[in-house]
Amino acid sequence: MADASKVALVTGASSGIGRATARAFLDHGYAVVLVDRDETAGLATEQAFRAAGECIFLPCDVSDEQAVETMMARAVSAYGRIDAAFNGAGIDGGFTPTADCTVETWDRIMSVNLRGLWLCLRLEIRQMLSQGGGAIVNCSSGAGLAGVPGLSAYSASKHGVIGLTRTAALDYARHNIRINAVCPGMIDTPMWQRSIPPEVTEQLLINDPIGRLGQASEIAAAVLWLCDPAASFVTGQALAVDGGKSAG
Ligand SMILES: NC(=O)c1ccc[n+]([C@@H]2O[C@H](COP(=O)([O-])OP(=O)(O)OC[C@H]3O[C@@H](n4cnc5c(N)ncnc54)[C@H](O)[C@@H]3O)[C@@H](O)[C@H]2O)c1
């Protein structure tokens, strides 16, 4: 077992917000377990990050109960504990009016964004109970705070993440485990670039308070703070990191 004083586990660590958050944990002295279903990108991330600190990539589809159990056992056997966790793995699903969303799309989005997050969350909590505490951040979205036309399944899954976060926070507030959510606004990641054409981004930014896309590192900074003892009295919150979008 590697000797690590602080250990973080990040799902969705091969790309975008998860990758930036994993890097921020590394830069703050954590050993980091990088989890993603994309094995090629995950191994490349591990290789790229190795010079910055202790990390290991574990391939896992978070919607697969058995795979999550195996991954979590390997993570604990590698580093002995999990002090901080960021549940960032998520998928979108294209824009479709609510009545036209297929059952297949609905189930796929829910299985990763909500069920998959919960599968990870419950094992992180069990590990933290056994070691005496920890902090967890779940990735919701601006679409978890308000409806977005065409994104019924995604928005429902991200609203669900906030309900799950609040409930889990109450369940474990007296066990030294803090559980919060971040709600990123429009963030310039591969997911954003895949889903939103540049001309639509331009249009969206016209009425946006801050007038630019956020960077993945700006979400990572919020996650790091929520996991830090500096946030020791913060639990059960859904923190919008969105350049003011949800304020209007
Ligand atoms: N980019 C945005 O504007 C934005 C806004 C709000 C919320 N979010 C949320 O932030 C999180 C990260 O998004 P991103 O923009 O960085 O996307 P991304 O597509 O760049 O990265 C997502 C990562 O999650 C991994 N992943 C997907 N399904 C998985 C599964 N079943 N098991 C394991 N790994 C899986 C992917 O392989 C990928 O590496 C997501 O939960 C997303 O919903 C993003």
Coordinates of C-alpha atoms and ligand atoms in Angstrom, one line a residue:
M1 CA 0.0 0.0 0.0
A2 CA 1.3 3.4 -1.0
D3 CA 1.9 5.9 1.8
A4 CA -0.5 8.8 1.4
S5 CA -1.5 11.3 4.1
K6 CA -4.6 12.5 2.2
V7 CA -6.5 10.6 -0.5
A8 CA -9.0 11.8 -3.0
L9 CA -11.2 9.7 -5.4
V10 CA -12.5 11.4 -8.5
T11 CA -15.0 9.8 -11.0
G12 CA -15.1 11.2 -14.5
A13 CA -11.4 11.9 -14.1
S14 CA -10.4 11.4 -17.8
S15 CA -11.9 14.6 -19.1
G16 CA -13.2 18.1 -18.4
I17 CA -14.3 19.0 -14.9
G18 CA -13.3 15.6 -13.3
R19 CA -9.8 15.8 -14.8
A20 CA -9.3 19.4 -13.6
T21 CA -10.5 18.4 -10.2
A22 CA -8.2 15.4 -10.0
R23 CA -5.3 17.6 -11.0
A24 CA -6.2 20.2 -8.3
F25 CA -6.3 17.5 -5.6
L26 CA -2.9 16.3 -6.8
D27 CA -1.5 19.9 -6.7
H28 CA -2.8 20.2 -3.1
G29 CA -0.9 17.1 -1.9
Y30 CA -3.6 14.4 -2.2
A31 CA -2.9 11.0 -3.6
V32 CA -5.6 10.6 -6.2
V33 CA -7.6 7.7 -7.5
L34 CA -8.6 8.5 -11.0
V35 CA -11.9 6.7 -12.1
D36 CA -13.4 6.7 -15.5
R37 CA -15.0 4.3 -18.0
D38 CA -12.7 5.6 -20.7
E39 CA -9.7 3.5 -20.2
T40 CA -7.4 5.0 -22.9
A41 CA -8.0 8.6 -21.7
G42 CA -7.7 7.4 -18.1
L43 CA -4.3 5.8 -18.5
A44 CA -3.1 8.8 -20.5
T45 CA -4.3 11.1 -17.6
E46 CA -2.5 8.9 -15.1
Q47 CA 0.7 9.1 -17.1
A48 CA 0.4 12.9 -17.5
F49 CA -0.3 13.4 -13.8
R50 CA 2.4 11.1 -12.4
A51 CA 5.1 13.8 -12.4
A52 CA 2.8 16.0 -10.2
G53 CA 2.1 13.4 -7.5
E54 CA 0.8 9.9 -6.5
C55 CA -2.1 8.7 -8.5
I56 CA -3.6 5.6 -9.9
F57 CA -6.2 5.1 -12.7
L58 CA -9.0 2.5 -12.1
P59 CA -11.3 1.8 -15.1
C60 CA -14.9 1.7 -14.0
D61 CA -18.4 2.3 -15.4
V62 CA -20.1 3.9 -12.4
S63 CA -23.5 2.6 -13.6
D64 CA -22.3 -1.0 -13.0
E65 CA -22.8 -2.0 -9.4
Q66 CA -20.2 -4.8 -9.4
A67 CA -17.6 -2.7 -11.2
V68 CA -18.1 0.1 -8.6
E69 CA -17.6 -2.4 -5.8
T70 CA -14.4 -3.8 -7.4
M71 CA -13.1 -0.2 -8.1
M72 CA -13.7 0.9 -4.5
A73 CA -12.0 -2.1 -3.0
R74 CA -9.0 -1.6 -5.3
A75 CA -8.9 2.1 -4.3
V76 CA -8.9 1.3 -0.6
S77 CA -6.3 -1.4 -1.1
A78 CA -4.1 1.0 -2.9
Y79 CA -4.2 3.9 -0.5
G80 CA -5.9 2.7 2.7
R81 CA -8.5 5.5 3.0
I82 CA -10.6 8.0 1.1
D83 CA -10.6 11.5 2.6
A84 CA -12.3 13.3 -0.2
A85 CA -14.4 12.2 -3.1
F86 CA -15.7 14.1 -6.2
N87 CA -18.5 12.2 -8.0
G88 CA -18.1 13.9 -11.4
A89 CA -18.9 11.2 -14.0
G90 CA -21.9 12.3 -16.0
I91 CA -23.4 12.3 -19.5
D92 CA -25.8 14.6 -21.3
G93 CA -28.1 13.2 -24.0
G94 CA -29.0 15.7 -26.5
F95 CA -31.9 18.2 -26.6
T96 CA -35.4 16.6 -27.0
P97 CA -38.8 17.9 -25.8
T98 CA -40.0 16.0 -22.7
A99 CA -42.7 14.0 -24.5
D100 CA -40.2 12.8 -27.1
C101 CA -37.4 11.6 -24.8
T102 CA -37.1 7.9 -25.3
V103 CA -37.2 5.4 -22.5
E104 CA -33.7 4.3 -23.5
T105 CA -32.3 7.8 -23.2
W106 CA -34.1 8.4 -19.9
D107 CA -32.7 5.2 -18.4
R108 CA -29.2 5.8 -19.8
I109 CA -29.0 9.2 -18.3
M110 CA -30.5 8.2 -15.0
S111 CA -28.3 5.1 -14.7
V112 CA -25.1 7.2 -14.9
N113 CA -26.0 10.6 -13.5
L114 CA -28.1 9.5 -10.5
R115 CA -28.0 5.8 -9.9
G116 CA -24.2 5.6 -10.8
L117 CA -23.5 8.6 -8.5
W118 CA -25.4 6.9 -5.7
L119 CA -23.6 3.6 -6.2
C120 CA -20.3 5.4 -5.7
L121 CA -21.6 7.7 -2.9
R122 CA -22.8 4.9 -0.7
L123 CA -19.4 3.0 -0.8
E124 CA -17.5 6.3 -0.2
I125 CA -19.7 6.9 2.8
R126 CA -19.2 3.4 4.2
Q127 CA -15.4 3.8 3.8
M128 CA -15.5 7.2 5.5
L129 CA -17.6 5.8 8.4
S130 CA -15.0 3.1 8.9
Q131 CA -12.2 5.6 9.0
G132 CA -13.9 8.3 11.1
G133 CA -14.9 10.9 8.5
G134 CA -14.4 12.6 5.1
A135 CA -15.9 15.0 2.6
I136 CA -17.8 14.3 -0.6
V137 CA -18.9 16.6 -3.4
N138 CA -21.4 15.5 -6.0
C139 CA -21.6 17.0 -9.4
S140 CA -25.0 18.5 -10.1
S141 CA -25.6 21.3 -12.6
G142 CA -27.3 24.6 -13.2
A143 CA -29.9 22.2 -14.7
G144 CA -30.3 20.8 -11.2
L145 CA -31.4 24.1 -9.9
A146 CA -33.8 25.1 -12.8
G147 CA -35.4 23.4 -15.8
V148 CA -33.7 23.6 -19.2
P149 CA -35.9 23.2 -22.3
G150 CA -35.1 19.9 -24.0
L151 CA -33.1 18.4 -21.1
S152 CA -35.8 16.6 -19.1
A153 CA -33.9 13.5 -18.2
Y154 CA -30.6 15.4 -17.6
S155 CA -32.3 18.1 -15.5
A156 CA -34.3 15.5 -13.5
S157 CA -31.1 13.5 -12.8
K158 CA -29.3 16.6 -11.7
H159 CA -32.2 17.8 -9.5
G160 CA -32.1 14.2 -8.1
V161 CA -28.4 14.6 -7.2
I162 CA -29.3 17.6 -5.1
G163 CA -32.0 15.7 -3.2
L164 CA -29.6 12.8 -2.7
T165 CA -26.9 15.2 -1.5
R166 CA -29.1 16.9 1.0
T167 CA -30.5 13.7 2.4
A168 CA -27.1 12.0 2.7
A169 CA -25.7 15.1 4.4
L170 CA -28.4 14.9 7.0
D171 CA -27.9 11.1 7.5
Y172 CA -24.1 11.6 8.2
A173 CA -23.7 15.1 9.6
R174 CA -23.0 13.6 13.1
H175 CA -20.5 11.1 11.7
N176 CA -17.9 13.7 10.5
I177 CA -18.9 13.2 6.9
R178 CA -19.8 16.4 4.9
I179 CA -21.6 16.0 1.7
N180 CA -22.2 18.9 -0.7
A181 CA -23.0 19.4 -4.4
V182 CA -21.6 21.8 -7.0
C183 CA -23.8 23.1 -9.7
P184 CA -21.6 24.2 -12.6
G185 CA -22.9 26.7 -15.1
M186 CA -21.7 26.7 -18.7
I187 CA -18.2 25.2 -18.6
D188 CA -15.9 24.9 -21.5
T189 CA -15.2 21.1 -21.5
P190 CA -15.3 18.4 -24.2
M191 CA -19.0 17.7 -23.1
W192 CA -19.9 21.3 -23.8
Q193 CA -18.0 21.4 -27.1
R194 CA -19.7 18.2 -28.2
S195 CA -23.2 19.3 -27.3
I196 CA -23.4 23.0 -28.0
P197 CA -22.4 24.5 -31.4
P198 CA -20.2 27.7 -31.2
E199 CA -23.0 29.9 -32.6
V200 CA -25.4 28.7 -29.8
T201 CA -22.7 29.4 -27.2
E202 CA -22.3 32.9 -28.5
Q203 CA -26.1 33.4 -28.3
L204 CA -26.2 32.1 -24.8
L205 CA -23.5 34.4 -23.6
I206 CA -25.3 37.6 -24.8
N207 CA -27.6 37.6 -21.7
D208 CA -25.2 35.8 -19.4
P209 CA -24.2 37.9 -16.3
I210 CA -20.4 37.2 -16.5
G211 CA -20.5 36.9 -20.3
R212 CA -18.1 34.0 -20.7
L213 CA -17.9 30.2 -20.3
G214 CA -16.4 29.0 -17.1
Q215 CA -13.2 26.9 -16.9
A216 CA -13.1 23.4 -15.5
S217 CA -10.4 24.7 -13.0
E218 CA -13.0 27.1 -11.6
I219 CA -15.2 24.2 -10.6
A220 CA -12.2 22.3 -9.3
A221 CA -11.4 25.2 -7.0
A222 CA -14.9 25.1 -5.5
V223 CA -14.7 21.3 -5.0
L224 CA -11.3 21.6 -3.3
W225 CA -12.7 24.2 -0.9
L226 CA -15.8 22.1 -0.1
C227 CA -13.5 19.2 0.8
D228 CA -11.1 21.3 2.8
P229 CA -11.4 21.7 6.6
A230 CA -11.9 25.5 5.8
A231 CA -15.5 24.4 4.9
S232 CA -16.0 22.4 8.1
F233 CA -19.4 23.9 8.8
V234 CA -20.7 23.5 5.3
T235 CA -22.8 20.4 4.5
G236 CA -25.9 19.6 2.5
Q237 CA -25.4 22.6 0.2
A238 CA -25.8 22.9 -3.6
L239 CA -23.2 25.5 -4.6
A240 CA -23.8 27.2 -7.9
V241 CA -20.5 28.0 -9.7
D242 CA -21.9 29.7 -12.7
G243 CA -20.8 33.3 -13.1
G244 CA -24.0 34.5 -11.6
K245 CA -26.4 32.8 -14.0
S246 CA -28.6 31.4 -11.2
A247 CA -28.8 34.8 -9.5
G248 CA -31.0 36.4 -12.1
Ligands
LIG1 N1 -19.6 21.2 -19.0 C1 -20.6 21.8 -18.5 O1 -21.0 22.9 -18.9 C2 -21.3 21.2 -17.3 C3 -22.3 22.0 -16.7 C4 -23.0 21.4 -15.5 C5 -22.7 20.2 -15.1 N2 -21.7 19.5 -15.7 C6 -21.4 18.1 -15.2 O2 -20.0 18.0 -14.9 C7 -19.6 16.7 -15.0 C8 -18.4 16.6 -15.9 O3 -18.8 17.1 -17.2 P1 -17.7 17.5 -18.2 O4 -18.3 18.7 -18.9 O5 -16.4 17.6 -17.6 O6 -17.9 16.3 -19.3 P2 -16.8 15.4 -20.1 O7 -17.6 14.6 -21.0 O8 -15.7 16.3 -20.6 O9 -16.3 14.4 -18.9 C9 -17.1 13.5 -18.3 C10 -16.2 12.3 -18.0 O10 -17.1 11.3 -17.3 C11 -16.8 10.0 -17.9 N3 -18.0 9.1 -17.8 C12 -19.2 9.3 -18.4 N4 -20.0 8.2 -18.1 C13 -19.3 7.5 -17.2 C14 -19.6 6.3 -16.5 N5 -20.7 5.6 -16.7 N6 -18.6 5.7 -15.7 C15 -17.4 6.4 -15.5 N7 -17.1 7.5 -16.2 C16 -18.0 8.0 -17.0 C17 -16.4 10.3 -19.3 O11 -15.7 9.2 -19.9 C18 -15.6 11.6 -19.2 O12 -14.3 11.3 -19.0 C19 -20.9 15.9 -15.5 O13 -21.5 15.3 -14.4 C20 -21.7 17.0 -16.1 O14 -23.1 16.6 -16.1 C21 -21.0 19.9 -16.8

